[in-house]
mmCIF file of C-alpha atoms in Angstrom:
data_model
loop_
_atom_site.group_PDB
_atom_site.id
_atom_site.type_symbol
_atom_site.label_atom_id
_atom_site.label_comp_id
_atom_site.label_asym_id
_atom_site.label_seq_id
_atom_site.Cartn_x
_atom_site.Cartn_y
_atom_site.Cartn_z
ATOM 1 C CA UNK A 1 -13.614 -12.167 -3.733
ATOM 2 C CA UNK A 2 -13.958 -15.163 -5.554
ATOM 3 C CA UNK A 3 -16.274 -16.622 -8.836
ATOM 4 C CA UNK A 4 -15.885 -19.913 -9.829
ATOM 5 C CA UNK A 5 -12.398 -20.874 -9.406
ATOM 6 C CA UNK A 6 -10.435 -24.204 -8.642
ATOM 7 C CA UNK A 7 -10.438 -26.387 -5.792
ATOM 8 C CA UNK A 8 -8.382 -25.495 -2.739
ATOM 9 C CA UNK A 9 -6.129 -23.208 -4.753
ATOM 10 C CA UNK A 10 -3.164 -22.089 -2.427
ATOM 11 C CA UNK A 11 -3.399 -18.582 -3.168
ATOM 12 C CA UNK A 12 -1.839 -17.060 0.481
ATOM 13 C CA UNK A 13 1.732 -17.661 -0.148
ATOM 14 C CA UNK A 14 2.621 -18.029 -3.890
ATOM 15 C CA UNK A 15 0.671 -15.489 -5.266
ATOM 16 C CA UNK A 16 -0.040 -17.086 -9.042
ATOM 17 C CA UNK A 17 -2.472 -17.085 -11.310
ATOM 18 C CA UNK A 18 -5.522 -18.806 -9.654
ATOM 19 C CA UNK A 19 -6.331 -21.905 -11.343
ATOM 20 C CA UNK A 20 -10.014 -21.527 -13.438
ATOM 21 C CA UNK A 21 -12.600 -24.448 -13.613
ATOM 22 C CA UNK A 22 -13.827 -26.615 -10.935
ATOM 23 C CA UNK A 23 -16.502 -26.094 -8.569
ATOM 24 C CA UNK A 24 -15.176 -24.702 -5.956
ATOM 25 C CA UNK A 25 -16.576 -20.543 -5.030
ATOM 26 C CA UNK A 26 -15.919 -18.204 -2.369
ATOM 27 C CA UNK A 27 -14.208 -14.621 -1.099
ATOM 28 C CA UNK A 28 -10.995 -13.474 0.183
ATOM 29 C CA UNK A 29 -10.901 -10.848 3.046
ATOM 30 C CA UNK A 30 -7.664 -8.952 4.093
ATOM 31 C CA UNK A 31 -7.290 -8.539 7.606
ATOM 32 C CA UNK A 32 -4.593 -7.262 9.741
ATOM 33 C CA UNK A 33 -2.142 -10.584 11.006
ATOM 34 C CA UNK A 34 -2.976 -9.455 14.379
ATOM 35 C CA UNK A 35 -6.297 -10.423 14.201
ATOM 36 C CA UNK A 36 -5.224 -14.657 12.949
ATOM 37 C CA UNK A 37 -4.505 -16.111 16.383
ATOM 38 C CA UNK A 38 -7.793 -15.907 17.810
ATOM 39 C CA UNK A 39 -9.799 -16.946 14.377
ATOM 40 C CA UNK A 40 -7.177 -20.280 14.242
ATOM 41 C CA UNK A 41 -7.892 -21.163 17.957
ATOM 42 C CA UNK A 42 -5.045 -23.038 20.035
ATOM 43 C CA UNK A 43 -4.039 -25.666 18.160
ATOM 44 C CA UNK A 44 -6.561 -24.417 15.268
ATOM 45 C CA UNK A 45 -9.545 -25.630 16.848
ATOM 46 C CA UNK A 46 -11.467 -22.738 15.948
ATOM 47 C CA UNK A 47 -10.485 -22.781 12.283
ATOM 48 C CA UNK A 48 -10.891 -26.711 12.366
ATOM 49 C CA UNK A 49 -14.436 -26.329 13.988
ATOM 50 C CA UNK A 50 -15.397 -23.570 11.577
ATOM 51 C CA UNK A 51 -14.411 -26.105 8.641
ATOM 52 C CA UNK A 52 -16.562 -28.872 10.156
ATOM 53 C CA UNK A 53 -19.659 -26.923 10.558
ATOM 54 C CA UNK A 54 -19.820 -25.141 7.952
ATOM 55 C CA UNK A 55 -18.790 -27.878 5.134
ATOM 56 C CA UNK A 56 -15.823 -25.315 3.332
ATOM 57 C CA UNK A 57 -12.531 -24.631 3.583
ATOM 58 C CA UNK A 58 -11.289 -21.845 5.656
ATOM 59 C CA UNK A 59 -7.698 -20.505 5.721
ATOM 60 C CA UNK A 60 -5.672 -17.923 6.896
ATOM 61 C CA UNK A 61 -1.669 -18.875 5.691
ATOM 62 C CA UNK A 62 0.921 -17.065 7.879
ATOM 63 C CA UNK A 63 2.546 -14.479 6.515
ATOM 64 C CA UNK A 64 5.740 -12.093 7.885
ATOM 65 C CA UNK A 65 3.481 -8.757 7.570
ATOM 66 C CA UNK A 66 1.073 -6.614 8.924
ATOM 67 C CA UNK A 67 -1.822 -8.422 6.872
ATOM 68 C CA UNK A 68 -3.030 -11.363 5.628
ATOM 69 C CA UNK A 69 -5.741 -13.061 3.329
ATOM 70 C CA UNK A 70 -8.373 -15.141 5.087
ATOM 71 C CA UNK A 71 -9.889 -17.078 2.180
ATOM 72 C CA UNK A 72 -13.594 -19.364 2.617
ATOM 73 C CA UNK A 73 -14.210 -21.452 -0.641
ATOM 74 C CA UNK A 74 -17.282 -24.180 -0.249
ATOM 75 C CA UNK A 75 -19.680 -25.665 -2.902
ATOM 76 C CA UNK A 76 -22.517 -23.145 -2.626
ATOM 77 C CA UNK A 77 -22.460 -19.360 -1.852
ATOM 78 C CA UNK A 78 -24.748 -19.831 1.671
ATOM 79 C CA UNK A 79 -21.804 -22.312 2.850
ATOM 80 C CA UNK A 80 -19.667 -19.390 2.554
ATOM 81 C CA UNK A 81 -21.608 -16.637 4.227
ATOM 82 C CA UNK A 82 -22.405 -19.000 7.176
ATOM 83 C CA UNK A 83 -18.882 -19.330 7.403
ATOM 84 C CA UNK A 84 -18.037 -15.858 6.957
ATOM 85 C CA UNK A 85 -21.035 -14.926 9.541
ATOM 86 C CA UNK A 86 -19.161 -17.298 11.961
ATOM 87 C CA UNK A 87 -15.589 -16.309 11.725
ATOM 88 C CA UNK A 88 -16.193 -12.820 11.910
ATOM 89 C CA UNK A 89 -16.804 -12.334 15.623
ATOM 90 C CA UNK A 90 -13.795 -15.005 16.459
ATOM 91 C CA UNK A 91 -11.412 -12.372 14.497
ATOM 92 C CA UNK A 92 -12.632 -9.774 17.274
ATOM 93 C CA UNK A 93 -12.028 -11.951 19.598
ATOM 94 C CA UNK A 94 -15.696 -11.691 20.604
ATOM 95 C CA UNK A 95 -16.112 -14.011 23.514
ATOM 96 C CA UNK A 96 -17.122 -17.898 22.927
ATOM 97 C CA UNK A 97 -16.974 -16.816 18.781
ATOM 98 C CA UNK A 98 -20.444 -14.810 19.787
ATOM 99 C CA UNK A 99 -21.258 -11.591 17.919
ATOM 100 C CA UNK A 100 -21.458 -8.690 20.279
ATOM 101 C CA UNK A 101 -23.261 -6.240 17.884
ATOM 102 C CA UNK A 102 -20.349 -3.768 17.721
ATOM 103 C CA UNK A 103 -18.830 -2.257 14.774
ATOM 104 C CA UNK A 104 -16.666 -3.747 12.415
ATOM 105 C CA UNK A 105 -15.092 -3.951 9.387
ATOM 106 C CA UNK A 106 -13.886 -6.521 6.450
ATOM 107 C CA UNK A 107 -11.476 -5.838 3.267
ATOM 108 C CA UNK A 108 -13.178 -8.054 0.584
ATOM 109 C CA UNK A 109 -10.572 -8.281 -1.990
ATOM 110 C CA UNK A 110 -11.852 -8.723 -5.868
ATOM 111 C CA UNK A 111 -10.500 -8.270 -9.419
ATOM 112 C CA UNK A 112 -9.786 -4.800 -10.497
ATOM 113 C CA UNK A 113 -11.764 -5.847 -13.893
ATOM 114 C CA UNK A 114 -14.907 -6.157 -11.983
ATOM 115 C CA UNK A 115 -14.224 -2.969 -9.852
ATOM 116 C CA UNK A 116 -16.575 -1.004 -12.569
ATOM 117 C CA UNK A 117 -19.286 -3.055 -11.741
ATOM 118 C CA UNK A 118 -19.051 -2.564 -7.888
ATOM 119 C CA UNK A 119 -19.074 1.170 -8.464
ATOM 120 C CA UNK A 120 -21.781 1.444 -11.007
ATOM 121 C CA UNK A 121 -22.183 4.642 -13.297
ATOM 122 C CA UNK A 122 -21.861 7.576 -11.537
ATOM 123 C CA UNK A 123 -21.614 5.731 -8.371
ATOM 124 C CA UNK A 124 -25.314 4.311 -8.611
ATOM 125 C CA UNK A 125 -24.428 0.604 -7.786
ATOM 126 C CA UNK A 126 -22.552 1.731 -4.667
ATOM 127 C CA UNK A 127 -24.688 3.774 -3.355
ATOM 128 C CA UNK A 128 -27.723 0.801 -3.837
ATOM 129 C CA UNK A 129 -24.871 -1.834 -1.809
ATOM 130 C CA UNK A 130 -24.994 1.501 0.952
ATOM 131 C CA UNK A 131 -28.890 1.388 0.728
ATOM 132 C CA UNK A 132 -29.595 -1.854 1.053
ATOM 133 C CA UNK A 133 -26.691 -3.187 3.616
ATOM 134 C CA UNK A 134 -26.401 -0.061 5.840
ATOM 135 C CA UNK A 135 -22.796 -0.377 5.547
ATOM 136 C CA UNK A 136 -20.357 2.378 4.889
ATOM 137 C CA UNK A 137 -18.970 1.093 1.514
ATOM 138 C CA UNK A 138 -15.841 1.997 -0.470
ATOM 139 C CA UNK A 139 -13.531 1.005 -3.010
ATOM 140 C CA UNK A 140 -9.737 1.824 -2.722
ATOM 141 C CA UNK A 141 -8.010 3.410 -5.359
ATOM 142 C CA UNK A 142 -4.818 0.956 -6.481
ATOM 143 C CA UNK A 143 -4.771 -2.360 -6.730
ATOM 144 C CA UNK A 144 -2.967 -4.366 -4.377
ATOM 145 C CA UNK A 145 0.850 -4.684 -4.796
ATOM 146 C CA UNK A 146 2.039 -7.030 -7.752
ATOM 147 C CA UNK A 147 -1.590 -7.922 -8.329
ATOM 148 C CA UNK A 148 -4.747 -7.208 -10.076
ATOM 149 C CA UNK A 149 -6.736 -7.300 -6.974
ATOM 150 C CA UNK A 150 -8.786 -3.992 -5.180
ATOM 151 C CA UNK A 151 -10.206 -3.784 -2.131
ATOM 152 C CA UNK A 152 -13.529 -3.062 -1.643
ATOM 153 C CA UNK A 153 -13.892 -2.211 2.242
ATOM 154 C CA UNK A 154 -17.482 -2.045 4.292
ATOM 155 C CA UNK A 155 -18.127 -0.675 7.758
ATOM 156 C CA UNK A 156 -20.919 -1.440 10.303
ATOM 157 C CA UNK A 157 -22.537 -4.414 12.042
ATOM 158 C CA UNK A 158 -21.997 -7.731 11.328
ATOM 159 C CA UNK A 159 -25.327 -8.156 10.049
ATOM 160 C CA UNK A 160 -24.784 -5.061 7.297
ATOM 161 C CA UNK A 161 -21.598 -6.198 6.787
ATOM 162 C CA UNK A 162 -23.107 -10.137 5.342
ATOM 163 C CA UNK A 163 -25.705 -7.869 3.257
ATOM 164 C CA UNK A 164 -23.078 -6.205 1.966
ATOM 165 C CA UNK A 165 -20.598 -8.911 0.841
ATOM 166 C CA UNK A 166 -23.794 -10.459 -0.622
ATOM 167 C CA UNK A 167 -24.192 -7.544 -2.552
ATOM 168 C CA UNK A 168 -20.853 -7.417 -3.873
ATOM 169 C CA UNK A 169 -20.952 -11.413 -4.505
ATOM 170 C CA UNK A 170 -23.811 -10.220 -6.958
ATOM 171 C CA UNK A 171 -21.628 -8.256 -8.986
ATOM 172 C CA UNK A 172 -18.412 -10.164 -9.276
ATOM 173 C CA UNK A 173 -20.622 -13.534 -9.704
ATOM 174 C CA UNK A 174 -22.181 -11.927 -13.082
ATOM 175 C CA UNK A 175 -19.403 -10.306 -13.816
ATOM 176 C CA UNK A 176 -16.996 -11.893 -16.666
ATOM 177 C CA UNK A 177 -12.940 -11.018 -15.834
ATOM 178 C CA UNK A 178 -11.304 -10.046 -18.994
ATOM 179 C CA UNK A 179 -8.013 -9.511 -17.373
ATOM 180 C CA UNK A 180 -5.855 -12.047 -15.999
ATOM 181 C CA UNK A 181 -6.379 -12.787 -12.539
ATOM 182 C CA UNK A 182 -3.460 -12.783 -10.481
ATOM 183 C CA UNK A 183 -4.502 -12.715 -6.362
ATOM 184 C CA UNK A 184 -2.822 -10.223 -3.667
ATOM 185 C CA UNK A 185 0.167 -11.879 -1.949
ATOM 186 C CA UNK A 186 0.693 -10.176 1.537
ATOM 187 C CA UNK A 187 4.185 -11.169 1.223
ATOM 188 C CA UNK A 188 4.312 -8.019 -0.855
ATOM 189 C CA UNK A 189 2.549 -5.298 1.172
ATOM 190 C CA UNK A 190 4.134 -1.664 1.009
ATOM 191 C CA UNK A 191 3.309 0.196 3.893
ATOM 192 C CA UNK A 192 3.932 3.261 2.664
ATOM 193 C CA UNK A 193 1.106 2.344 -0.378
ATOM 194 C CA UNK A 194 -1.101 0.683 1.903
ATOM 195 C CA UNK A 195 -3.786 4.091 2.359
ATOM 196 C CA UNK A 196 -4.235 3.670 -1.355
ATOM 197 C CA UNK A 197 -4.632 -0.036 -1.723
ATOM 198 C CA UNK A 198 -6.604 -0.487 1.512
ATOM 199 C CA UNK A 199 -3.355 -2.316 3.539
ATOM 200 C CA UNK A 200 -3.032 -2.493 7.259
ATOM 201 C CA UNK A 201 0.095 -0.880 9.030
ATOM 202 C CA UNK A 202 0.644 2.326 7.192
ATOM 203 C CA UNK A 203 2.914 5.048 7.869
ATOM 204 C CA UNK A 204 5.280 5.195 11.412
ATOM 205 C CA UNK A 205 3.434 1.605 12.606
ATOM 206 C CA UNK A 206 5.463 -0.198 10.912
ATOM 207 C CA UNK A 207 8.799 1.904 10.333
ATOM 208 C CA UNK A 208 10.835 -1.367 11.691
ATOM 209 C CA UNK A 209 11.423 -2.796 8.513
ATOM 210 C CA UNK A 210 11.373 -2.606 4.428
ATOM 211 C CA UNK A 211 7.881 -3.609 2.328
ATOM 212 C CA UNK A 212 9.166 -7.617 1.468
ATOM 213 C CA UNK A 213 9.150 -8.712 -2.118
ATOM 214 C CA UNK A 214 9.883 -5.097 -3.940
ATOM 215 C CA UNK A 215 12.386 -3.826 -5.769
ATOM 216 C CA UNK A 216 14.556 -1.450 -4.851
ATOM 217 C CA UNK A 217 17.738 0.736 -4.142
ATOM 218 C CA UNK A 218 19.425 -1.322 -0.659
ATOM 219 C CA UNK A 219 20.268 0.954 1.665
ATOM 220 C CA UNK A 220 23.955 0.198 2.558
ATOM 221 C CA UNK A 221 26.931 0.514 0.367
ATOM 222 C CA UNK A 222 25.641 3.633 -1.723
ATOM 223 C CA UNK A 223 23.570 5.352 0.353
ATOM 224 C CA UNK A 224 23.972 8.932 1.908
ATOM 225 C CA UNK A 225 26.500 8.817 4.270
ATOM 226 C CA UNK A 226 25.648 9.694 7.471
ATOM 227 C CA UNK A 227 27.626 12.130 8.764
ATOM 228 C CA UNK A 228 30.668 12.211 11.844
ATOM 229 C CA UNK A 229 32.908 14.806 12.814
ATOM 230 C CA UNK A 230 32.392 18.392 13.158
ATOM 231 C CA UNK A 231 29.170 20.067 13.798
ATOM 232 C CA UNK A 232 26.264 20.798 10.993
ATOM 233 C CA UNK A 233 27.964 22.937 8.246
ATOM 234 C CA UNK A 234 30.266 20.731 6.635
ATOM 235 C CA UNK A 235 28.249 21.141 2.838
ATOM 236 C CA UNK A 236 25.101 21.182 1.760
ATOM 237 C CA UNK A 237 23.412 19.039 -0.776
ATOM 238 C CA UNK A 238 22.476 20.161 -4.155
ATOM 239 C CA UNK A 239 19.987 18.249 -6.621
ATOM 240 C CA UNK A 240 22.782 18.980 -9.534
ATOM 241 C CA UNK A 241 24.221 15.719 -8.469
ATOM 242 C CA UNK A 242 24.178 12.847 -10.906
ATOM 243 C CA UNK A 243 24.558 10.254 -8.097
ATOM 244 C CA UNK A 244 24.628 10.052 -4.124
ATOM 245 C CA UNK A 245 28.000 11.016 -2.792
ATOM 246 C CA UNK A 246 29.829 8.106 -1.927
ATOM 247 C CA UNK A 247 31.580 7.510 1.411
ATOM 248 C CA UNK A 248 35.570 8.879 1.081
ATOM 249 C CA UNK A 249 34.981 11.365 -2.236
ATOM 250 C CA UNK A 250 37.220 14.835 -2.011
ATOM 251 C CA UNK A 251 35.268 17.530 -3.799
ATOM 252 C CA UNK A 252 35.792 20.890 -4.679
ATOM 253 C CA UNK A 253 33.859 24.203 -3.601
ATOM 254 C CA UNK A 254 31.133 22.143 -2.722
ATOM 255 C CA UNK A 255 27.455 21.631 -3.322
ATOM 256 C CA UNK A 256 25.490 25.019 -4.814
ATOM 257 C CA UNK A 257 22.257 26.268 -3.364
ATOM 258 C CA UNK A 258 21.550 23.153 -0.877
ATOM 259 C CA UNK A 259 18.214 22.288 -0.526
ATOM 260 C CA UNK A 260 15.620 24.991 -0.116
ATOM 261 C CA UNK A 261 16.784 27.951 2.486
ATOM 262 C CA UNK A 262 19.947 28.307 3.534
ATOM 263 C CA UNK A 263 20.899 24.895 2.796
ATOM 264 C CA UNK A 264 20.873 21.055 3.621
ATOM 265 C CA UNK A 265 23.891 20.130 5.690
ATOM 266 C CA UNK A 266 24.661 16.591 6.133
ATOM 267 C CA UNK A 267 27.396 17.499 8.873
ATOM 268 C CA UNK A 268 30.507 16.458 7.559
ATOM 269 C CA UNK A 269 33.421 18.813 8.518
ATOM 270 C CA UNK A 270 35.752 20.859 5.733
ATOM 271 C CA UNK A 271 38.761 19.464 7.994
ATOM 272 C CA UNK A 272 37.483 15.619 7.692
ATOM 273 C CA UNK A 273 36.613 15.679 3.793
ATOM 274 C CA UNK A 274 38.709 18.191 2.074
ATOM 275 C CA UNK A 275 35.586 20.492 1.537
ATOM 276 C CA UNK A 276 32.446 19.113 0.171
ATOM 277 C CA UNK A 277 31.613 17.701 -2.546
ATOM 278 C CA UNK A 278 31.431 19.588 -6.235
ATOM 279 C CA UNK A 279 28.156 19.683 -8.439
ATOM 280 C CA UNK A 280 27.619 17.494 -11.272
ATOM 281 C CA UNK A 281 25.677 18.068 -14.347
ATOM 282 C CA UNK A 282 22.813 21.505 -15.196
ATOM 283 C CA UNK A 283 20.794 19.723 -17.356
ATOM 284 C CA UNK A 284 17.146 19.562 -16.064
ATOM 285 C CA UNK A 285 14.423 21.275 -13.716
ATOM 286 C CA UNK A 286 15.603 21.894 -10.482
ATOM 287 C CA UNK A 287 13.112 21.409 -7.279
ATOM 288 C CA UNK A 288 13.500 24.090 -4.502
ATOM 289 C CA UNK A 289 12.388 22.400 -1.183
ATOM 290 C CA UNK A 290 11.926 23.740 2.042
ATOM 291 C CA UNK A 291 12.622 22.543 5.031
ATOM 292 C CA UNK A 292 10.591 22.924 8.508
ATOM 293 C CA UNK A 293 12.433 21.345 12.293
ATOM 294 C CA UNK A 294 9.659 18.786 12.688
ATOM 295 C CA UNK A 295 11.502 16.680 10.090
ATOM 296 C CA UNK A 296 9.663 16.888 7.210
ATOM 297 C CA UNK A 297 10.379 19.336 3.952
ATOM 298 C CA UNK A 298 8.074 20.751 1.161
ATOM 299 C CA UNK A 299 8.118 21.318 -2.649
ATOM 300 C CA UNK A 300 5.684 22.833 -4.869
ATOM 301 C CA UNK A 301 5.552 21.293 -8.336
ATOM 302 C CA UNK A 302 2.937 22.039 -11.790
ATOM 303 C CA UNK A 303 0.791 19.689 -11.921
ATOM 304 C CA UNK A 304 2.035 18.431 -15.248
ATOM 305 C CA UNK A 305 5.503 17.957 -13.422
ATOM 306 C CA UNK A 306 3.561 15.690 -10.554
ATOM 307 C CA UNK A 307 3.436 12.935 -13.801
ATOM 308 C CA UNK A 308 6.863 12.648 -13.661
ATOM 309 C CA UNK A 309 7.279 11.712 -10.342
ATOM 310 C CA UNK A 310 4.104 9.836 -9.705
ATOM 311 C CA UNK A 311 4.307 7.411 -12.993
ATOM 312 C CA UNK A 312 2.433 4.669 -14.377
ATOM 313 C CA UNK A 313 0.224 3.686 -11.623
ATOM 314 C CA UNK A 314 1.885 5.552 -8.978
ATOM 315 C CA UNK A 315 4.916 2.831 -9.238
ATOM 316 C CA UNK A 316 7.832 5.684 -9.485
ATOM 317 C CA UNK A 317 6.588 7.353 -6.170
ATOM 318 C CA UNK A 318 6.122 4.490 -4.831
ATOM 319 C CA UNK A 319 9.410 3.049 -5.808
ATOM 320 C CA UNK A 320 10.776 6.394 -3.946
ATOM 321 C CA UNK A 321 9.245 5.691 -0.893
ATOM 322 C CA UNK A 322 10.593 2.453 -0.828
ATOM 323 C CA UNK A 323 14.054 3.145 -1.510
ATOM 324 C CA UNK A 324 14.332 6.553 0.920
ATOM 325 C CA UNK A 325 12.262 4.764 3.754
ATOM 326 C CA UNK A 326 10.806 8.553 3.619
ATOM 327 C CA UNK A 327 6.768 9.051 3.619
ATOM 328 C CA UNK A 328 5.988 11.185 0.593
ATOM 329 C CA UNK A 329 2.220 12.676 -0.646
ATOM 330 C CA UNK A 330 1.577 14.703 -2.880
ATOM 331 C CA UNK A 331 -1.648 17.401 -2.539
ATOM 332 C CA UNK A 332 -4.217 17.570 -5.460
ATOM 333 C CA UNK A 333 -3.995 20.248 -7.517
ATOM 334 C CA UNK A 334 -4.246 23.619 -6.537
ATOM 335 C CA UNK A 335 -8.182 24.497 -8.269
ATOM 336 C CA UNK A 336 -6.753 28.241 -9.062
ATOM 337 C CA UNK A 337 -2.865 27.591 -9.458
ATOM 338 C CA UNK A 338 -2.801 24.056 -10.844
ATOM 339 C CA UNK A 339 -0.170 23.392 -8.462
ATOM 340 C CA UNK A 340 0.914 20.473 -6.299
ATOM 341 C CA UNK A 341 2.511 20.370 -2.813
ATOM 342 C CA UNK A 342 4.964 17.088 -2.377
ATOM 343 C CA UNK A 343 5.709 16.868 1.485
ATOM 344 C CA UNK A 344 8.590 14.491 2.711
ATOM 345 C CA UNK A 345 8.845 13.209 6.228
ATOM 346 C CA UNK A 346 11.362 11.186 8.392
ATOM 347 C CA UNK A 347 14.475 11.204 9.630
ATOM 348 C CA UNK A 348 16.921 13.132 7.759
ATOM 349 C CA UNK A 349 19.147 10.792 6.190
ATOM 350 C CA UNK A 350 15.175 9.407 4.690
ATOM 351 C CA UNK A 351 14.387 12.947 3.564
ATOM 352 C CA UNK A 352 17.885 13.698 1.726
ATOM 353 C CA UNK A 353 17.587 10.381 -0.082
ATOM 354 C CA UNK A 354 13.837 11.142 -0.904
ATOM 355 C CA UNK A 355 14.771 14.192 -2.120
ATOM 356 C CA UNK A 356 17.804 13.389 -4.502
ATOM 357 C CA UNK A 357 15.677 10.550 -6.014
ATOM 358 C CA UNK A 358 12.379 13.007 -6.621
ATOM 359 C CA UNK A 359 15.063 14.960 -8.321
ATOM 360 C CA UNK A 360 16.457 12.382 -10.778
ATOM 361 C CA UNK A 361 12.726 10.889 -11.659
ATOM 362 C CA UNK A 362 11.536 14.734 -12.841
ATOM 363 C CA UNK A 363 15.033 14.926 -14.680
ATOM 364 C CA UNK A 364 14.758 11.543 -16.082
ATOM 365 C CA UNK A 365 11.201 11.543 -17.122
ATOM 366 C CA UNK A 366 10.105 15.180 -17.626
ATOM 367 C CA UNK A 367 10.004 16.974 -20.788
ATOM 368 C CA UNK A 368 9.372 20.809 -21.971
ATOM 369 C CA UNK A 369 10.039 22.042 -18.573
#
């Protein structure tokens, strides 16, 4: 959501700083790109009729993801609701754009800085937005990927749901950013992040291609090999490796351990590749996993450890689940053993890669262990 910001700023695609001055105002709502057609109209008549009426600007820039931001700026803050109250129903494809009374829900996307505000001390302002709306309201965790945006979700009718954005427009209107501002580009979602920063297609919805505009390890070249010839057997994979075996490599004696009972086999034959692959380097904890046939494996870490893996912000695990293409959470703490349970799932090529770089990230950044 929006203060006072500048003009028409084209905030969907480029993700930059958003310009300050002017006298432009409005919001930004994430909603899932499934949702765009109907709000745009054939041959955006709806969008076009929505900007007529309603005297603002409202846009909803494509984007190759599961989400994107549909942004209403205007002169004055009724402008906006009016709009907001209109588009609504046309994004649930509610007959002739008419409200049919149903539940529903909006993403309203505003600066992390002002986040405090929203939530009030010990909840208090939160609870008075649930009060006075009748909306289910929440804040997510994390901001938005490569941004310093949260979303701040509400549930229920169409009518709670205005009272509610009004209420939140009363916080982040007062409020004074002291942070730079730099808006949520759906270019970037994660879907593997997106339960944490409020993102649409999490998990095995979207498993048909990588998070766009992140970092990461590319999965050809030096991945794990996948394995051919010979059945299941042919060595099992050890975390005392300093770096993914690589396609070709003759070892000696091969892995030690493998990963959690009875071993990890990736299912290359001894009469293929010479026999495995030898163990490199001792240094370090080791993580014991175990593994269970509905494709997923467990580890139990101290909590302490979980820092090592989890880093600033979350970006290491994150990071992880974007390289391994696994899906990886972590448990809270244990309230009597301070431990943590990490559970992996996908296919198994995913898992093995997961695993390996959960290993190196507690070697690399854990200490006194």
């Amino acid at each position: 959501m929006m203060n006072k910001r500048g003009g028409d700023s084209d905030v969907g695609m480029g993700g930059g700083k958003r310009a300050r001055g002017g006298s432009k105002i409005g919001l930004r709502v994430m909603v899932p790109s499934k949702m765009a057609g109907c709000l745009i109209g054939k041959g955006g008549q709806n969008i076009e009729n929505l900007r007529f009426e309603h005297k603002c600007n409202i846009r909803i820039p494509d984007c190759p993801g599961p989400e994107r931001i549909m942004e209403i700026t205007a002169d004055d803050w009724e402008s906006v609701y009016d709009c907001l109250l209109a588009a609504v129903p046309w994004l649930y494809e509610c007959p002739n754009g008419e409200d049919d009374g149903s539940q529903k829900e909006l993403r309203f996307l505003v600066n992390q800085s002002v986040v405090g505000g929203i939530i009030g001390k010990g909840g208090e302002k939160i609870n008075d937005i649930r009060n006075k709306s009748g909306a289910n309201v929440k804040v997510f965790q994390s901001p938005a990927p490569q941004s310093t945006d949260r979303c701040v979700q509400a549930n229920g009718t169409l009518e709670k749901l205005l009272i509610a954005a009004r209420e939140i427009h009363i916080v982040v209107q007062n409020a004074n950013p002291q942070s730079m501002e730099v808006p949520y580009d759906p270019i970037n979602y994660d879907v593997f992040f997106a339960n944490e920063y409020g993102g649409y297609g999490s998990g095995a919805d979207n498993r048909r291609g990588p998070p766009r505009g992140r970092g990461g390890m590319p999965m050809g070249g030096r991945g794990m090999p996948m394995g051919r010839g010979g059945p299941m057997g042919g060595f099992g994979m050890d975390f005392e490796m300093r770096e993914p075996p690589m396609m070709g490599m003759r070892g000696r004696g091969g892995f030690r351990g493998g990963f959690g009972r009875g071993g990890f086999d990736m299912g290359f034959g001894a009469d293929e590749w010479g026999g495995g692959f030898s163990g490199m380097g001792d240094s370090g904890p080791k993580l014991k996993f175990s593994s269970s046939e509905d494709e997923s494996t467990q580890v139990t870490i101290t909590n302490d450890m979980a820092g090592a893996i989890i880093g600033p912000g979350g970006q290491r695990v994150r990071k992880i689940r974007n390289d391994s293409k696994a899906s990886i959470t972590i448990s809270d703490p244990d309230p009597t053993t301070k431990e943590r349970v990490i559970t992996i799932s996908g296919n198994a090529g995913a898992i093995k890669l997961a695993q390996y770089l959960l290993q190196q990230s507690v070697r690399e950044h854990s200490s006194g262990y």
